[in-house]
CSV table of C-alpha atoms in Angstrom, one decimal:
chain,number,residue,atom,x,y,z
A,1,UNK,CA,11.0,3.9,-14.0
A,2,UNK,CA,11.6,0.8,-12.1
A,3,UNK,CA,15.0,-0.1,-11.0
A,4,UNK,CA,16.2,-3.2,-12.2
A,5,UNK,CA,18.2,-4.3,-9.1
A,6,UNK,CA,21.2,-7.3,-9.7
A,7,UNK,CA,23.0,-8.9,-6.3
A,8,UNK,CA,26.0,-10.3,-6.6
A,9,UNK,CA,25.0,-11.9,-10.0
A,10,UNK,CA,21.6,-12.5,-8.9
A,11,UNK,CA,18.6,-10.9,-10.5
A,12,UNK,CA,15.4,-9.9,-8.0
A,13,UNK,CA,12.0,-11.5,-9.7
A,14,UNK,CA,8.6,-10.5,-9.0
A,15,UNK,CA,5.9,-13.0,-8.0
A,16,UNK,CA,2.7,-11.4,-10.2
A,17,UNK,CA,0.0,-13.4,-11.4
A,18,UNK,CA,-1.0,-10.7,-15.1
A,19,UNK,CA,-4.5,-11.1,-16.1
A,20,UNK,CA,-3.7,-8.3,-19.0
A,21,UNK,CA,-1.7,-8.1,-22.3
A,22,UNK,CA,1.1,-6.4,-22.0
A,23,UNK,CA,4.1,-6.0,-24.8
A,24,UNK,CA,6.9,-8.2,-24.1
A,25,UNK,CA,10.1,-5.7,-23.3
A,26,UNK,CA,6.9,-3.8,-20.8
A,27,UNK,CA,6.3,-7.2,-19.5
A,28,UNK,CA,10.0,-8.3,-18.8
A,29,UNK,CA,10.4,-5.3,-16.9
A,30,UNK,CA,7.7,-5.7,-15.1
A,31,UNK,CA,8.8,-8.8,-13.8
A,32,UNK,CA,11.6,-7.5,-12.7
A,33,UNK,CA,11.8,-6.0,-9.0
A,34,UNK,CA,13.6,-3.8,-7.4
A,35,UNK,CA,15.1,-4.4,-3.7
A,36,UNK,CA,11.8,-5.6,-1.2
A,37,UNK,CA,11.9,-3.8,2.2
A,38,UNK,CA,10.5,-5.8,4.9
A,39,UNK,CA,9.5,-5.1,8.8
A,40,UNK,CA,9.3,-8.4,10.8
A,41,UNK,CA,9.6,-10.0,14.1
A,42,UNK,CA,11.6,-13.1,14.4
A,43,UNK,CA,10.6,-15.8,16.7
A,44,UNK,CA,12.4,-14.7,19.8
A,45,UNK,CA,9.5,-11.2,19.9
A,46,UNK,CA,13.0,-8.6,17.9
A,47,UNK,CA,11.8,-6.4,15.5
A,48,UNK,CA,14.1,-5.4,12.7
A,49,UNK,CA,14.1,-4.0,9.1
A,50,UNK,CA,15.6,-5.7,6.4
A,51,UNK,CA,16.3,-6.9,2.7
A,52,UNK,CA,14.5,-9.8,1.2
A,53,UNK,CA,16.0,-12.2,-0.5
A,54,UNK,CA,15.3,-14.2,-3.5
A,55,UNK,CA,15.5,-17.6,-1.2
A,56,UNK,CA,12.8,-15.5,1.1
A,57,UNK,CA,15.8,-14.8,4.2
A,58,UNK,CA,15.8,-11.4,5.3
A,59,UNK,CA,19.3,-9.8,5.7
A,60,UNK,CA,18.7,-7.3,8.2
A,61,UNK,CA,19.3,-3.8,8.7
A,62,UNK,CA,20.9,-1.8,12.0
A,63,UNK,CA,17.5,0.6,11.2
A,64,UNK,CA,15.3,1.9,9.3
A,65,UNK,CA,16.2,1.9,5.6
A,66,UNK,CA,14.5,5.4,5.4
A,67,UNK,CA,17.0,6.0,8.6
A,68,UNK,CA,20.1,5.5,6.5
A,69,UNK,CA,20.1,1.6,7.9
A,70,UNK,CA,22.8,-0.2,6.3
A,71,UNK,CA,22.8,-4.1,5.9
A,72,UNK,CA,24.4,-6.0,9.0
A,73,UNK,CA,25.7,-9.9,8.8
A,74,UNK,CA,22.2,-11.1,10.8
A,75,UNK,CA,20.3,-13.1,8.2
A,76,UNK,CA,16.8,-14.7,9.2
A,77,UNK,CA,15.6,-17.6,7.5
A,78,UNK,CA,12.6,-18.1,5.9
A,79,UNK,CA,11.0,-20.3,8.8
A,80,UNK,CA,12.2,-18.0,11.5
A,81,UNK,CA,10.2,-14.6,11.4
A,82,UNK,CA,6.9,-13.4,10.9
A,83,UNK,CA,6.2,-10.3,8.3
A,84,UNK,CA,4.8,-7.4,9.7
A,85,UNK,CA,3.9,-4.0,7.8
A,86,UNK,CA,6.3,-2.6,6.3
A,87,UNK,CA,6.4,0.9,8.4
A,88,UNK,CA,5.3,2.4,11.7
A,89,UNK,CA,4.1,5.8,10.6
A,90,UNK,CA,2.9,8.5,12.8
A,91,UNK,CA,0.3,9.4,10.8
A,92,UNK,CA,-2.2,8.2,7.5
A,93,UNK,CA,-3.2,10.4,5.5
A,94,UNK,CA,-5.5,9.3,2.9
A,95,UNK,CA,-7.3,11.1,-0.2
A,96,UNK,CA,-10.5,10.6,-1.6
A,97,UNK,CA,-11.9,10.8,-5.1
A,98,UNK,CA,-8.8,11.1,-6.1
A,99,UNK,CA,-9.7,9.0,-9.2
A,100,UNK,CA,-12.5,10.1,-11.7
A,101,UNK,CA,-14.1,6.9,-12.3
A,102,UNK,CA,-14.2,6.4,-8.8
A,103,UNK,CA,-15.6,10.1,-8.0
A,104,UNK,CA,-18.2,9.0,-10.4
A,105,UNK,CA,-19.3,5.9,-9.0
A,106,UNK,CA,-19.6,7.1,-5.6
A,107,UNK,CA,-22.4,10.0,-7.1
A,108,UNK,CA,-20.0,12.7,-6.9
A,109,UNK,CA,-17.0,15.1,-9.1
A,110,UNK,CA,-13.9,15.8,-8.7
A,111,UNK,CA,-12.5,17.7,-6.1
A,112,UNK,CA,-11.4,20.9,-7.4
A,113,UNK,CA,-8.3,19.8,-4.3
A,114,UNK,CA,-7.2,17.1,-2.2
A,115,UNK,CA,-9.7,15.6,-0.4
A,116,UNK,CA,-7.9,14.5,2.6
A,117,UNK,CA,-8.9,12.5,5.9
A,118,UNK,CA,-6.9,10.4,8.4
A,119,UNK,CA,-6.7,6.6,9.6
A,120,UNK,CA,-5.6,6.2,13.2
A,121,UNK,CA,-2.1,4.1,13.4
A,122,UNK,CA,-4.1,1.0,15.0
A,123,UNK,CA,-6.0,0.7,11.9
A,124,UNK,CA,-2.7,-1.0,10.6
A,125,UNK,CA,-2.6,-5.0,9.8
A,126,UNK,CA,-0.1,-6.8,7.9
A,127,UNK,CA,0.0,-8.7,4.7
A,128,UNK,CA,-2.2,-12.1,5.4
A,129,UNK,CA,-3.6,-10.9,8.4
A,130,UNK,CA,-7.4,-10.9,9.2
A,131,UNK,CA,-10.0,-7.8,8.6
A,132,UNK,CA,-11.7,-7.9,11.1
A,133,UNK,CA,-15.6,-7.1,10.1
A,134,UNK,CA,-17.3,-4.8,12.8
A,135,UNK,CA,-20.6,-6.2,13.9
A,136,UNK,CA,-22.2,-3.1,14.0
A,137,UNK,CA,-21.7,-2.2,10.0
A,138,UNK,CA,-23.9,-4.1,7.7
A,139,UNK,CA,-21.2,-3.2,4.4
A,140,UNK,CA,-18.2,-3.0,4.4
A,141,UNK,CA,-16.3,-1.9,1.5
A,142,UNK,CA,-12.6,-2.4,-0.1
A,143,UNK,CA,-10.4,0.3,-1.8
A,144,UNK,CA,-7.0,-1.0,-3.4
A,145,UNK,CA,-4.8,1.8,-3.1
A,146,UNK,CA,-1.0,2.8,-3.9
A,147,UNK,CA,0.9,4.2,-1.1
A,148,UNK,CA,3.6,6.5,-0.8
A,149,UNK,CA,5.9,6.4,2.0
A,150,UNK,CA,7.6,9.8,3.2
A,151,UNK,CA,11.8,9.5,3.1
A,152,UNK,CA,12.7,12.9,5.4
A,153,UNK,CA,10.8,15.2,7.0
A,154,UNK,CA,9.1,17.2,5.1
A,155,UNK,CA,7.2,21.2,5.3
A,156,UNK,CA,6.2,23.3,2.6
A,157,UNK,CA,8.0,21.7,-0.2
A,158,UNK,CA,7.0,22.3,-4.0
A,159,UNK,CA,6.0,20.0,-6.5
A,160,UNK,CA,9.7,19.5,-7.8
A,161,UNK,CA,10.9,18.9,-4.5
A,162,UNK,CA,8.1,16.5,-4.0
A,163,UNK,CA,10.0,13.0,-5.6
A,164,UNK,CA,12.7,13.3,-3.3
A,165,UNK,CA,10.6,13.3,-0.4
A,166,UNK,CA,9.0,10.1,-1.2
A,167,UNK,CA,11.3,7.1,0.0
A,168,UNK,CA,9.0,4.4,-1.7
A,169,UNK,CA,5.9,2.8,-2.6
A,170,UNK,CA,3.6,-0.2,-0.6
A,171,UNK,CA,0.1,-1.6,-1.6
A,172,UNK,CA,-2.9,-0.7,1.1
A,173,UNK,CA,-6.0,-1.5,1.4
A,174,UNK,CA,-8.6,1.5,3.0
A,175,UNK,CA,-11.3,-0.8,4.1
A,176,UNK,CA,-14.3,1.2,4.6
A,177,UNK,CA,-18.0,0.5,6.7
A,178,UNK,CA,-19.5,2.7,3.7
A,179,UNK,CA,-23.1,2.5,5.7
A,180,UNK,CA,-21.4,4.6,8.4
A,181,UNK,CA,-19.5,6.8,5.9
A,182,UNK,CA,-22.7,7.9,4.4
A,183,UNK,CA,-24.4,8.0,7.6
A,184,UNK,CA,-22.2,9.9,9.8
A,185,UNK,CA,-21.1,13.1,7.0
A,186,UNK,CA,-17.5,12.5,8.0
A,187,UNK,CA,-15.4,9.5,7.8
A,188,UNK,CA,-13.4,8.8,10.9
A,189,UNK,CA,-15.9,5.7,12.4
A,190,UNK,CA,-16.1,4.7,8.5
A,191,UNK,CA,-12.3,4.4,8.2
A,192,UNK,CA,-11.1,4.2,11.4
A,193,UNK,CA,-11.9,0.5,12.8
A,194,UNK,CA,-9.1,-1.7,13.7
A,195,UNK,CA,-7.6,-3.9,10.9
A,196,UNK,CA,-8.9,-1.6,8.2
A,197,UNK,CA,-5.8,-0.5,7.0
A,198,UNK,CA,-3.7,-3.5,5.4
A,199,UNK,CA,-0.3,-2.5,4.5
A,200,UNK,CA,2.5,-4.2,2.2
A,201,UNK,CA,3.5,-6.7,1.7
A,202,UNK,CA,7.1,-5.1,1.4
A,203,UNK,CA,8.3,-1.2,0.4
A,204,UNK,CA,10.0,-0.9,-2.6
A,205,UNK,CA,11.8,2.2,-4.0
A,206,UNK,CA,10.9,2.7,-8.1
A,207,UNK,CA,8.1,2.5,-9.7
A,208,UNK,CA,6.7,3.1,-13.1
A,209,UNK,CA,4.2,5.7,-13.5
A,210,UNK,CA,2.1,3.5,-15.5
A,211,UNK,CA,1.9,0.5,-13.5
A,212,UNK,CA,-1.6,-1.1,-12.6
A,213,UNK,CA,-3.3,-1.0,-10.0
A,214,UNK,CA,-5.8,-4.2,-10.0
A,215,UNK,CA,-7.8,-6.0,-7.2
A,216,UNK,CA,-9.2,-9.5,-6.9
A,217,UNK,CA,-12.1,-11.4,-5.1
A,218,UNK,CA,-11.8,-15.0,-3.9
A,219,UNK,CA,-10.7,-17.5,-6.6
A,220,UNK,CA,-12.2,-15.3,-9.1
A,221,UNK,CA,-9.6,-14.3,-12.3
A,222,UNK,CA,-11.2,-11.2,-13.5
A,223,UNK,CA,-10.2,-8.2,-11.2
A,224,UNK,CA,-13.0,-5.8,-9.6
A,225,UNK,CA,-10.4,-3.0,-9.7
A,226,UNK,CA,-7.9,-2.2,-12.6
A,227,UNK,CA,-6.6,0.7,-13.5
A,228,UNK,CA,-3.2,2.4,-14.0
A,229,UNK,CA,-2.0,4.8,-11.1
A,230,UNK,CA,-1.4,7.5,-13.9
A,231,UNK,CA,-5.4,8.0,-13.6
A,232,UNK,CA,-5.0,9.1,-10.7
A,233,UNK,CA,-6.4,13.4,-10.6
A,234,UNK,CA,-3.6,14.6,-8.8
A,235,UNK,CA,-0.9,12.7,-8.8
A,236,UNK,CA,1.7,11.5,-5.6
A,237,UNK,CA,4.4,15.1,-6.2
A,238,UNK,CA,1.6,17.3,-6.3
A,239,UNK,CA,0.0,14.9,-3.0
A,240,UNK,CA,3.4,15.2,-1.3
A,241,UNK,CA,3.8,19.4,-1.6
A,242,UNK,CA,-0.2,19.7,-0.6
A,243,UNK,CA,-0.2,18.1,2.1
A,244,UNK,CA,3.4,19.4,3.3
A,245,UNK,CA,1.6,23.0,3.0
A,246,UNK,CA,-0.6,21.8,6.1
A,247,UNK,CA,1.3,19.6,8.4
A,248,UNK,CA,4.6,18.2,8.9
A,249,UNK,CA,5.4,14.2,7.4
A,250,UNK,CA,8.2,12.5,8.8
A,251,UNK,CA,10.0,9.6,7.5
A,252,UNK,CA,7.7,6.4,8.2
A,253,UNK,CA,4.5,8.8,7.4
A,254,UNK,CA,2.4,7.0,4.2
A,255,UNK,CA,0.2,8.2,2.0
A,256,UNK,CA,-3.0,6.8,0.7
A,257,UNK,CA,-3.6,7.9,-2.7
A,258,UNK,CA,-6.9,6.8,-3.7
A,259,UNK,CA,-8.7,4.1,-5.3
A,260,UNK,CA,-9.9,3.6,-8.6
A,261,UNK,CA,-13.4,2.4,-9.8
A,262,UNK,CA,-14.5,-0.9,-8.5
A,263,UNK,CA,-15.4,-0.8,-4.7
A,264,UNK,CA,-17.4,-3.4,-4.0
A,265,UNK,CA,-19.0,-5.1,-0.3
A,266,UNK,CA,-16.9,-7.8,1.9
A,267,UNK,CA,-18.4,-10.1,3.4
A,268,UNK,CA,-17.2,-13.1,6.3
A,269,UNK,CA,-14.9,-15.7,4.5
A,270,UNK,CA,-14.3,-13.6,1.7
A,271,UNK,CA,-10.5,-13.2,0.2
A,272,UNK,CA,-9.0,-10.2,-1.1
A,273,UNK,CA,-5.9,-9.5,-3.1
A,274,UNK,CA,-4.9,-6.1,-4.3
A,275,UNK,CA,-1.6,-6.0,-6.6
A,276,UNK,CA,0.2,-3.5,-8.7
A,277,UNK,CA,2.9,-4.2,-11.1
A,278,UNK,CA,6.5,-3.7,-9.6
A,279,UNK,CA,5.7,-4.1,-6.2
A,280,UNK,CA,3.6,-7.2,-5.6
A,281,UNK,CA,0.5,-8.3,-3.9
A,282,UNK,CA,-1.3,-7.2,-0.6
A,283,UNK,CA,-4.0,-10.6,0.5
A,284,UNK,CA,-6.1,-10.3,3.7
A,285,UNK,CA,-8.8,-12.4,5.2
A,286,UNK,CA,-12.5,-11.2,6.3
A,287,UNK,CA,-13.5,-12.3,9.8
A,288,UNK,CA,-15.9,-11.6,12.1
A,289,UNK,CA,-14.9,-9.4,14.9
A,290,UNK,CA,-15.3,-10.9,18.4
């Protein structure tokens, strides 16, 4: 469930735009948001980890909040930093088909097991940054996608142990040249372009299981994604254990965790928004890369 977080009298709002019905207690909640992790750089080029606030200052922390950072008395204003992604991890991992609609969209079934494949670090951009659209691909593709974000280091856990692993959830979005995904019978040129990952805006720590997942084109109000991230076919504790059965995550390490019906093409100019309730929205520009 999400956390209802108060500060010193001081009640944390989301900022959603809802394009659904939803009944009213669900919908108070859901406006409601738990602490917002941030990574930025302030204008003299430091780097920190910190706490937004409602008036959009960042307290910041002496380290990583999955690092035991603790608040500090350094407060950036809201016209004196930049937001970056909200992690650094060493590694992506990302699963495919991981829901049905989507499986069956793209012309296949479900995977009788994670279907797993990587995005390289530089494929990282931050909330509001530009995708950058590779010359040589003639479609590329969004996939709105919830992410985990690993907590400790983690090996061979089970299922149960799973949840305490995960330190928090973040928005992505796994751009994808689908031309080259098809073309090549593997994925890593597909996925693995710089600026195909945007991550964020912000971490934050709860989340309810049935929260929606929905993405948006341009100006238009009718999403080209929805669905809630309880569709998903396996879900993030049994994600967690599999993967923790082949390699080691450590804290910073996210988790793609598939995307829902609804892929659709980019194109130069185009606007994309991907949100999900309790955590906020993720908005990147198409560009052309020079």
């Amino acid at each position: 469930m999400i956390n209802i977080t108060q500060q010193q009298g001081i009640i944390i709002l989301a900022d959603f735009h809802v394009n659904y019905p939803l009944h009213p207690l669900y919908f108070w909640i859901d406006q409601v948001m738990a602490q917002r992790y941030v990574r930025v750089q302030s204008y003299n080029g430091n780097i920190y980890y910190g706490l937004l606030q409602p008036s959009q200052s960042v307290q910041v922390l002496n380290a990583a909040p999955w690092c035991n950072g603790e608040p500090t008395d350094l407060i950036l204003d809201a016209d004196k930093y930049q937001i970056l992604a909200p992690c650094e991890p060493s590694k992506i991992i990302c699963v495919g088909k991981n829901y049905a609609d989507h499986a069956a969209e793209m012309g296949g079934s479900v995977p009788v097991e994670p279907l797993l494949f990587f995005k390289p670090p530089t494929t990282i951009i931050a909330n509001h940054a530009e995708i950058k659209y590779p010359s040589m691909s003639q479609q590329v593709e969004y996939e709105g996608e919830l992410v985990l974000v690993i907590g400790d280091r983690t090996y061979q856990c089970t299922p149960e142990q799973a949840q305490s692993k995960i330190w928090g959830y973040t928005i992505a979005n796994d751009v994808t040249a689908r031309d080259f995904q098809r073309k090549d019978h593997q994925w890593v040129r597909a996925k693995g372009f710089d600026t195909f990952c945007p991550l964020g805006p912000w971490i934050v720590r709860k989340l309810h299981p049935g929260a929606r997942l929905q993405t948006f084109l341009n100006d238009d109000p009718h999403p080209v994604q929805s669905s809630s991230i309880d569709q998903m076919v396996f879900s993030p504790d049994i994600l967690v254990s599999y993967i923790s059965q082949i390699m080691t995550l450590f804290p910073g390490d996210i988790i793609l965790t598939g995307t829902p019906m609804g892929v659709g093409q980019l194109k130069i100019g185009d606007r994309i928004l991907i949100e999900i309730e309790g955590i906020g929205r993720l908005e990147n520009h198409i560009v052309v890369s020079m």
